[in-house]
PDB file of C-alpha atoms in Angstrom:
ATOM      1  CA  GLU O   1      81.970  65.573  21.259  1.00  0.00           C
ATOM      2  CA  ILE O   2      80.091  66.888  24.280  1.00  0.00           C
ATOM      3  CA  VAL O   3      78.882  64.015  26.470  1.00  0.00           C
ATOM      4  CA  LEU O   4      75.731  64.710  28.472  1.00  0.00           C
ATOM      5  CA  THR O   5      75.153  62.732  31.649  1.00  0.00           C
ATOM      6  CA  GLN O   6      71.718  62.817  33.230  1.00  0.00           C
ATOM      7  CA  SER O   7      70.868  61.965  36.813  1.00  0.00           C
ATOM      8  CA  PRO O   8      69.182  60.224  38.366  1.00  0.00           C
ATOM      9  CA  GLY O   9      68.422  57.419  35.956  1.00  0.00           C
ATOM     10  CA  THR O  10      64.986  56.925  37.477  1.00  0.00           C
ATOM     11  CA  LEU O  11      62.980  59.233  39.719  1.00  0.00           C
ATOM     12  CA  SER O  12      60.091  57.676  41.652  1.00  0.00           C
ATOM     13  CA  LEU O  13      57.661  60.357  42.794  1.00  0.00           C
ATOM     14  CA  SER O  14      53.991  60.868  43.561  1.00  0.00           C
ATOM     15  CA  GLN O  15      51.573  63.150  41.793  1.00  0.00           C
ATOM     16  CA  GLY O  16      51.881  66.679  43.151  1.00  0.00           C
ATOM     17  CA  GLU O  17      55.534  66.295  44.132  1.00  0.00           C
ATOM     18  CA  ARG O  18      58.431  68.320  42.770  1.00  0.00           C
ATOM     19  CA  ALA O  19      60.832  66.707  40.297  1.00  0.00           C
ATOM     20  CA  THR O  20      64.393  67.899  39.827  1.00  0.00           C
ATOM     21  CA  LEU O  21      66.355  66.445  36.905  1.00  0.00           C
ATOM     22  CA  SER O  22      70.035  67.086  36.279  1.00  0.00           C
ATOM     23  CA  CYS O  23      72.083  67.210  33.074  1.00  0.00           C
ATOM     24  CA  ARG O  24      75.850  67.606  33.239  1.00  0.00           C
ATOM     25  CA  ALA O  25      77.991  68.314  30.185  1.00  0.00           C
ATOM     26  CA  SER O  26      81.566  67.093  29.688  1.00  0.00           C
ATOM     27  CA  GLN O  27      82.529  70.579  28.505  1.00  0.00           C
ATOM     28  CA  SER O  28      80.903  73.961  28.680  1.00  0.00           C
ATOM     29  CA  VAL O  29      77.817  74.558  26.572  1.00  0.00           C
ATOM     30  CA  ILE O  30      78.940  78.074  25.765  1.00  0.00           C
ATOM     31  CA  SER O  31      75.792  79.640  24.367  1.00  0.00           C
ATOM     32  CA  SER O  32      73.405  77.825  26.737  1.00  0.00           C
ATOM     33  CA  ASN O  33      72.161  75.930  23.687  1.00  0.00           C
ATOM     34  CA  LEU O  34      70.619  73.258  25.842  1.00  0.00           C
ATOM     35  CA  ALA O  35      67.144  71.780  25.393  1.00  0.00           C
ATOM     36  CA  TRP O  36      64.908  69.396  27.310  1.00  0.00           C
ATOM     37  CA  TYR O  37      62.479  66.959  25.703  1.00  0.00           C
ATOM     38  CA  GLN O  38      59.757  64.730  27.071  1.00  0.00           C
ATOM     39  CA  GLN O  39      59.100  61.333  25.514  1.00  0.00           C
ATOM     40  CA  LYS O  40      56.267  58.935  26.278  1.00  0.00           C
ATOM     41  CA  PRO O  41      56.224  55.291  25.138  1.00  0.00           C
ATOM     42  CA  GLY O  42      55.603  54.931  21.427  1.00  0.00           C
ATOM     43  CA  GLN O  43      55.672  58.680  20.851  1.00  0.00           C
ATOM     44  CA  ALA O  44      58.100  61.164  19.378  1.00  0.00           C
ATOM     45  CA  PRO O  45      59.931  63.501  21.736  1.00  0.00           C
ATOM     46  CA  ARG O  46      58.301  66.828  22.572  1.00  0.00           C
ATOM     47  CA  LEU O  47      60.322  70.006  23.108  1.00  0.00           C
ATOM     48  CA  LEU O  48      59.837  71.467  26.585  1.00  0.00           C
ATOM     49  CA  ILE O  49      62.717  73.907  27.091  1.00  0.00           C
ATOM     50  CA  TYR O  50      65.224  75.551  24.751  1.00  0.00           C
ATOM     51  CA  GLY O  51      68.073  77.941  25.416  1.00  0.00           C
ATOM     52  CA  ALA O  52      68.383  76.324  28.857  1.00  0.00           C
ATOM     53  CA  SER O  53      65.465  78.256  30.357  1.00  0.00           C
ATOM     54  CA  ASN O  54      62.885  79.172  27.706  1.00  0.00           C
ATOM     55  CA  ARG O  55      59.622  77.261  27.653  1.00  0.00           C
ATOM     56  CA  ALA O  56      58.512  76.071  24.233  1.00  0.00           C
ATOM     57  CA  THR O  57      55.118  77.050  22.873  1.00  0.00           C
ATOM     58  CA  GLY O  58      52.257  75.512  24.821  1.00  0.00           C
ATOM     59  CA  ILE O  59      54.380  74.112  27.649  1.00  0.00           C
ATOM     60  CA  PRO O  60      52.818  74.615  31.109  1.00  0.00           C
ATOM     61  CA  ASP O  61      54.633  76.865  33.537  1.00  0.00           C
ATOM     62  CA  ARG O  62      55.163  74.024  36.008  1.00  0.00           C
ATOM     63  CA  PHE O  63      58.127  73.120  33.750  1.00  0.00           C
ATOM     64  CA  SER O  64      61.208  75.293  34.193  1.00  0.00           C
ATOM     65  CA  GLY O  65      64.824  75.053  33.114  1.00  0.00           C
ATOM     66  CA  SER O  66      67.937  76.592  34.585  1.00  0.00           C
ATOM     67  CA  GLY O  67      71.702  76.383  34.495  1.00  0.00           C
ATOM     68  CA  SER O  68      74.679  77.360  32.414  1.00  0.00           C
ATOM     69  CA  GLY O  69      78.133  76.136  31.515  1.00  0.00           C
ATOM     70  CA  THR O  70      78.197  72.452  32.356  1.00  0.00           C
ATOM     71  CA  ASP O  71      75.298  72.071  34.802  1.00  0.00           C
ATOM     72  CA  PHE O  72      71.647  72.271  33.839  1.00  0.00           C
ATOM     73  CA  THR O  73      68.408  71.438  35.626  1.00  0.00           C
ATOM     74  CA  LEU O  74      64.839  70.723  34.608  1.00  0.00           C
ATOM     75  CA  THR O  75      62.289  71.244  37.362  1.00  0.00           C
ATOM     76  CA  ILE O  76      58.672  70.129  37.340  1.00  0.00           C
ATOM     77  CA  SER O  77      57.074  72.024  40.206  1.00  0.00           C
ATOM     78  CA  ARG O  78      54.050  69.753  40.794  1.00  0.00           C
ATOM     79  CA  LEU O  79      53.799  66.479  38.921  1.00  0.00           C
ATOM     80  CA  GLU O  80      50.627  65.867  36.986  1.00  0.00           C
ATOM     81  CA  PRO O  81      49.624  62.364  35.776  1.00  0.00           C
ATOM     82  CA  GLU O  82      50.666  63.198  32.215  1.00  0.00           C
ATOM     83  CA  ASP O  83      54.195  64.152  33.318  1.00  0.00           C
ATOM     84  CA  PHE O  84      55.315  60.590  34.003  1.00  0.00           C
ATOM     85  CA  ALA O  85      57.646  59.968  31.077  1.00  0.00           C
ATOM     86  CA  VAL O  86      61.305  59.937  30.047  1.00  0.00           C
ATOM     87  CA  TYR O  87      63.145  63.249  29.833  1.00  0.00           C
ATOM     88  CA  TYR O  88      66.195  63.925  27.666  1.00  0.00           C
ATOM     89  CA  CYS O  89      68.555  66.869  27.600  1.00  0.00           C
ATOM     90  CA  GLN O  90      70.255  67.835  24.338  1.00  0.00           C
ATOM     91  CA  GLN O  91      73.010  70.264  23.475  1.00  0.00           C
ATOM     92  CA  TYR O  92      72.901  71.984  20.107  1.00  0.00           C
ATOM     93  CA  ASP O  93      75.885  74.227  20.763  1.00  0.00           C
ATOM     94  CA  ASN O  94      78.458  71.948  19.225  1.00  0.00           C
ATOM     95  CA  SER O  95      78.538  69.412  16.389  1.00  0.00           C
ATOM     96  CA  PRO O  96      77.715  66.616  16.720  1.00  0.00           C
ATOM     97  CA  GLN O  97      74.637  67.545  18.688  1.00  0.00           C
ATOM     98  CA  THR O  98      74.237  65.073  21.524  1.00  0.00           C
ATOM     99  CA  PHE O  99      71.578  63.810  23.902  1.00  0.00           C
ATOM    100  CA  GLY O 100      71.746  62.572  27.459  1.00  0.00           C
ATOM    101  CA  GLN O 101      70.766  59.019  28.282  1.00  0.00           C
ATOM    102  CA  GLY O 102      67.453  60.084  29.792  1.00  0.00           C
ATOM    103  CA  THR O 103      65.774  60.252  33.192  1.00  0.00           C
ATOM    104  CA  LYS O 104      62.606  58.239  33.710  1.00  0.00           C
ATOM    105  CA  VAL O 105      60.063  59.859  36.000  1.00  0.00           C
ATOM    106  CA  GLU O 106      57.820  57.100  37.294  1.00  0.00           C
ATOM    107  CA  ILE O 107      54.871  56.940  39.644  1.00  0.00           C
ATOM    108  CA  LYS O 108      55.826  55.966  43.160  1.00  0.00           C
TER     109      LYS O 108
ATOM    110  CA  GLN E   1      49.319  73.623  12.057  1.00  0.00           C
ATOM    111  CA  VAL E   2      52.831  72.305  11.604  1.00  0.00           C
ATOM    112  CA  GLN E   3      52.929  68.641  10.631  1.00  0.00           C
ATOM    113  CA  LEU E   4      55.750  66.309   9.635  1.00  0.00           C
ATOM    114  CA  GLU E   5      54.476  63.134   7.999  1.00  0.00           C
ATOM    115  CA  GLN E   6      57.040  60.349   7.684  1.00  0.00           C
ATOM    116  CA  SER E   7      57.050  57.395   5.324  1.00  0.00           C
ATOM    117  CA  GLY E   8      56.148  53.900   6.442  1.00  0.00           C
ATOM    118  CA  ALA E   9      58.102  51.148   8.138  1.00  0.00           C
ATOM    119  CA  GLU E  10      60.884  49.405   6.253  1.00  0.00           C
ATOM    120  CA  VAL E  11      62.521  45.996   6.503  1.00  0.00           C
ATOM    121  CA  LYS E  12      65.944  45.707   4.913  1.00  0.00           C
ATOM    122  CA  LYS E  13      68.705  43.141   4.639  1.00  0.00           C
ATOM    123  CA  PRO E  14      72.227  43.867   5.840  1.00  0.00           C
ATOM    124  CA  GLY E  15      74.219  45.772   3.238  1.00  0.00           C
ATOM    125  CA  ALA E  16      71.168  47.369   1.663  1.00  0.00           C
ATOM    126  CA  SER E  17      70.182  51.038   1.696  1.00  0.00           C
ATOM    127  CA  VAL E  18      67.020  52.720   2.915  1.00  0.00           C
ATOM    128  CA  LYS E  19      65.586  56.074   1.944  1.00  0.00           C
ATOM    129  CA  LEU E  20      63.061  57.713   4.256  1.00  0.00           C
ATOM    130  CA  SER E  21      60.909  60.719   3.578  1.00  0.00           C
ATOM    131  CA  CYS E  22      59.428  63.478   5.718  1.00  0.00           C
ATOM    132  CA  LYS E  23      56.706  65.666   4.222  1.00  0.00           C
ATOM    133  CA  ALA E  24      56.239  69.017   5.915  1.00  0.00           C
ATOM    134  CA  SER E  25      53.104  71.130   5.999  1.00  0.00           C
ATOM    135  CA  GLY E  26      51.745  74.129   7.849  1.00  0.00           C
ATOM    136  CA  TYR E  27      54.832  76.336   7.541  1.00  0.00           C
ATOM    137  CA  THR E  28      57.263  77.744   4.987  1.00  0.00           C
ATOM    138  CA  PHE E  29      59.596  74.820   4.360  1.00  0.00           C
ATOM    139  CA  ILE E  30      62.656  76.813   3.299  1.00  0.00           C
ATOM    140  CA  ASN E  31      62.695  78.937   6.456  1.00  0.00           C
ATOM    141  CA  TYR E  32      63.798  76.111   8.746  1.00  0.00           C
ATOM    142  CA  ALA E  33      66.278  73.306   9.170  1.00  0.00           C
ATOM    143  CA  MET E  34      65.297  69.644   9.107  1.00  0.00           C
ATOM    144  CA  TYR E  35      67.079  67.213  11.360  1.00  0.00           C
ATOM    145  CA  TRP E  36      67.226  63.432  11.418  1.00  0.00           C
ATOM    146  CA  VAL E  37      67.486  61.672  14.765  1.00  0.00           C
ATOM    147  CA  ARG E  38      67.273  57.967  15.466  1.00  0.00           C
ATOM    148  CA  GLN E  39      66.495  55.849  18.512  1.00  0.00           C
ATOM    149  CA  ALA E  40      67.475  52.195  18.761  1.00  0.00           C
ATOM    150  CA  PRO E  41      65.309  50.019  21.024  1.00  0.00           C
ATOM    151  CA  GLY E  42      65.731  51.117  24.643  1.00  0.00           C
ATOM    152  CA  GLN E  43      68.481  53.568  23.723  1.00  0.00           C
ATOM    153  CA  ARG E  44      68.977  57.306  23.841  1.00  0.00           C
ATOM    154  CA  LEU E  45      68.237  59.619  20.948  1.00  0.00           C
ATOM    155  CA  GLU E  46      71.061  59.919  18.418  1.00  0.00           C
ATOM    156  CA  TRP E  47      71.607  62.911  16.144  1.00  0.00           C
ATOM    157  CA  MET E  48      72.438  61.973  12.554  1.00  0.00           C
ATOM    158  CA  GLY E  49      72.537  65.246  10.669  1.00  0.00           C
ATOM    159  CA  TRP E  50      70.590  68.132   9.267  1.00  0.00           C
ATOM    160  CA  ILE E  51      69.812  70.146   6.177  1.00  0.00           C
ATOM    161  CA  ASN E  52      69.275  73.856   5.882  1.00  0.00           C
ATOM    162  CA  ALA E  53      66.127  73.908   3.766  1.00  0.00           C
ATOM    163  CA  GLY E  54      66.898  77.467   2.722  1.00  0.00           C
ATOM    164  CA  ASN E  55      70.109  76.678   0.886  1.00  0.00           C
ATOM    165  CA  GLY E  56      70.484  72.884   0.918  1.00  0.00           C
ATOM    166  CA  ASN E  57      73.626  72.872   3.059  1.00  0.00           C
ATOM    167  CA  THR E  58      74.033  69.712   5.091  1.00  0.00           C
ATOM    168  CA  LYS E  59      75.984  68.594   8.114  1.00  0.00           C
ATOM    169  CA  TYR E  60      76.343  65.010   9.279  1.00  0.00           C
ATOM    170  CA  SER E  61      77.493  63.298  12.420  1.00  0.00           C
ATOM    171  CA  GLN E  62      80.931  61.859  11.817  1.00  0.00           C
ATOM    172  CA  LYS E  63      79.580  58.525  13.010  1.00  0.00           C
ATOM    173  CA  PHE E  64      77.447  58.284   9.866  1.00  0.00           C
ATOM    174  CA  GLN E  65      79.730  60.172   7.458  1.00  0.00           C
ATOM    175  CA  GLY E  66      79.902  58.358   4.155  1.00  0.00           C
ATOM    176  CA  ARG E  67      76.776  56.326   4.847  1.00  0.00           C
ATOM    177  CA  VAL E  68      74.111  59.014   5.222  1.00  0.00           C
ATOM    178  CA  THR E  69      72.755  61.540   2.750  1.00  0.00           C
ATOM    179  CA  ILE E  70      70.078  64.108   3.533  1.00  0.00           C
ATOM    180  CA  THR E  71      68.342  65.774   0.602  1.00  0.00           C
ATOM    181  CA  MET E  72      65.233  67.811   0.026  1.00  0.00           C
ATOM    182  CA  ASP E  73      62.616  68.605  -2.579  1.00  0.00           C
ATOM    183  CA  THR E  74      61.470  72.143  -1.863  1.00  0.00           C
ATOM    184  CA  SER E  75      58.659  71.918  -4.424  1.00  0.00           C
ATOM    185  CA  ALA E  76      57.184  69.068  -2.384  1.00  0.00           C
ATOM    186  CA  SER E  77      58.231  70.417   1.039  1.00  0.00           C
ATOM    187  CA  THR E  78      59.839  67.061   1.673  1.00  0.00           C
ATOM    188  CA  ALA E  79      63.134  66.008   3.170  1.00  0.00           C
ATOM    189  CA  HIS E  80      64.760  62.639   2.607  1.00  0.00           C
ATOM    190  CA  MET E  81      67.360  60.669   4.499  1.00  0.00           C
ATOM    191  CA  GLU E  82      69.209  57.787   2.882  1.00  0.00           C
ATOM    192  CA  LEU E  83      71.327  55.440   4.976  1.00  0.00           C
ATOM    193  CA  GLY E  84      73.502  52.883   3.229  1.00  0.00           C
ATOM    194  CA  SER E  85      75.477  49.758   4.119  1.00  0.00           C
ATOM    195  CA  LEU E  86      72.856  48.840   6.675  1.00  0.00           C
ATOM    196  CA  ARG E  87      73.734  46.573   9.564  1.00  0.00           C
ATOM    197  CA  SER E  88      71.674  45.106  12.371  1.00  0.00           C
ATOM    198  CA  GLU E  89      72.717  47.929  14.701  1.00  0.00           C
ATOM    199  CA  ASP E  90      70.859  50.360  12.431  1.00  0.00           C
ATOM    200  CA  THR E  91      67.543  48.875  13.534  1.00  0.00           C
ATOM    201  CA  ALA E  92      65.828  51.879  15.081  1.00  0.00           C
ATOM    202  CA  VAL E  93      63.033  54.394  14.853  1.00  0.00           C
ATOM    203  CA  TYR E  94      64.121  57.292  12.664  1.00  0.00           C
ATOM    204  CA  TYR E  95      62.635  60.723  13.284  1.00  0.00           C
ATOM    205  CA  CYS E  96      62.694  63.907  11.270  1.00  0.00           C
ATOM    206  CA  ALA E  97      62.406  67.106  13.286  1.00  0.00           C
ATOM    207  CA  ARG E  98      62.118  70.754  12.340  1.00  0.00           C
ATOM    208  CA  ALA E  99      64.164  73.464  13.986  1.00  0.00           C
ATOM    209  CA  PRO E 100      64.678  77.176  13.531  1.00  0.00           C
ATOM    210  CA  LEU E 101      68.271  77.708  12.440  1.00  0.00           C
ATOM    211  CA  GLY E 102      70.512  77.504  15.480  1.00  0.00           C
ATOM    212  CA  SER E 103      67.753  76.399  17.815  1.00  0.00           C
ATOM    213  CA  ALA E 104      66.140  73.279  19.216  1.00  0.00           C
ATOM    214  CA  MET E 105      63.853  70.814  17.414  1.00  0.00           C
ATOM    215  CA  ASN E 106      60.362  72.063  18.046  1.00  0.00           C
ATOM    216  CA  TYR E 107      58.302  69.765  15.827  1.00  0.00           C
ATOM    217  CA  TRP E 108      58.845  66.069  15.229  1.00  0.00           C
ATOM    218  CA  GLY E 109      57.539  63.503  12.800  1.00  0.00           C
ATOM    219  CA  GLN E 110      55.856  60.368  14.071  1.00  0.00           C
ATOM    220  CA  GLY E 111      58.917  58.242  13.384  1.00  0.00           C
ATOM    221  CA  THR E 112      59.689  55.431  10.935  1.00  0.00           C
ATOM    222  CA  LEU E 113      60.765  51.998  12.141  1.00  0.00           C
ATOM    223  CA  VAL E 114      63.610  50.527  10.125  1.00  0.00           C
ATOM    224  CA  THR E 115      64.393  46.879  10.803  1.00  0.00           C
ATOM    225  CA  VAL E 116      67.620  45.396   9.459  1.00  0.00           C
ATOM    226  CA  SER E 117      67.502  41.628   9.453  1.00  0.00           C
ATOM    227  CA  THR E 118      68.480  38.639   7.376  1.00  0.00           C
TER     228      THR E 118
END
């Protein structure tokens, strides 16, 4: 099973700042089958990025994904009020599909 | 528009089974996979398994093998997930989520809270 480790656990930032979230895999995600989701309290997750770097439909271009192999990054270029949430990475390259433990982006 | 409407909250006793449903609309049901993912309170998301709605093939996480069954009713565009031998650790919100085959989950249901308690 591929274990995904996200860092940091919590990111305290102000509106307008840049957020950089990391996701490290215990073994290579060969086909870059790596996704990022946003989850707000009491809501279902929302797909942001798939295939490591492709924005999902309707996702603003301030969200970008990069990386390959074992190291992946989600960047939010300028935080908007609605971006404060928990972010999860997920690999769907290997069964069982697995999720990271999440990074909480909170208002500083 | 794509919608996944999940069944209502359930309260079960340890040892019982629960069967959840997920009714899809706004797309051709058989052209996608349906996944089931759960989230215990304060915990990360946990993948349980999926069904290829085109041919009915299923794949389950080994963690739930023998306890979980995912089925579908194509005439009703509905997927079901049954989890047996419930224990308190199964208390969680259970989500269904649609995905193109081989890709990420791009639409999610609203979630169903299952509480396992004596």
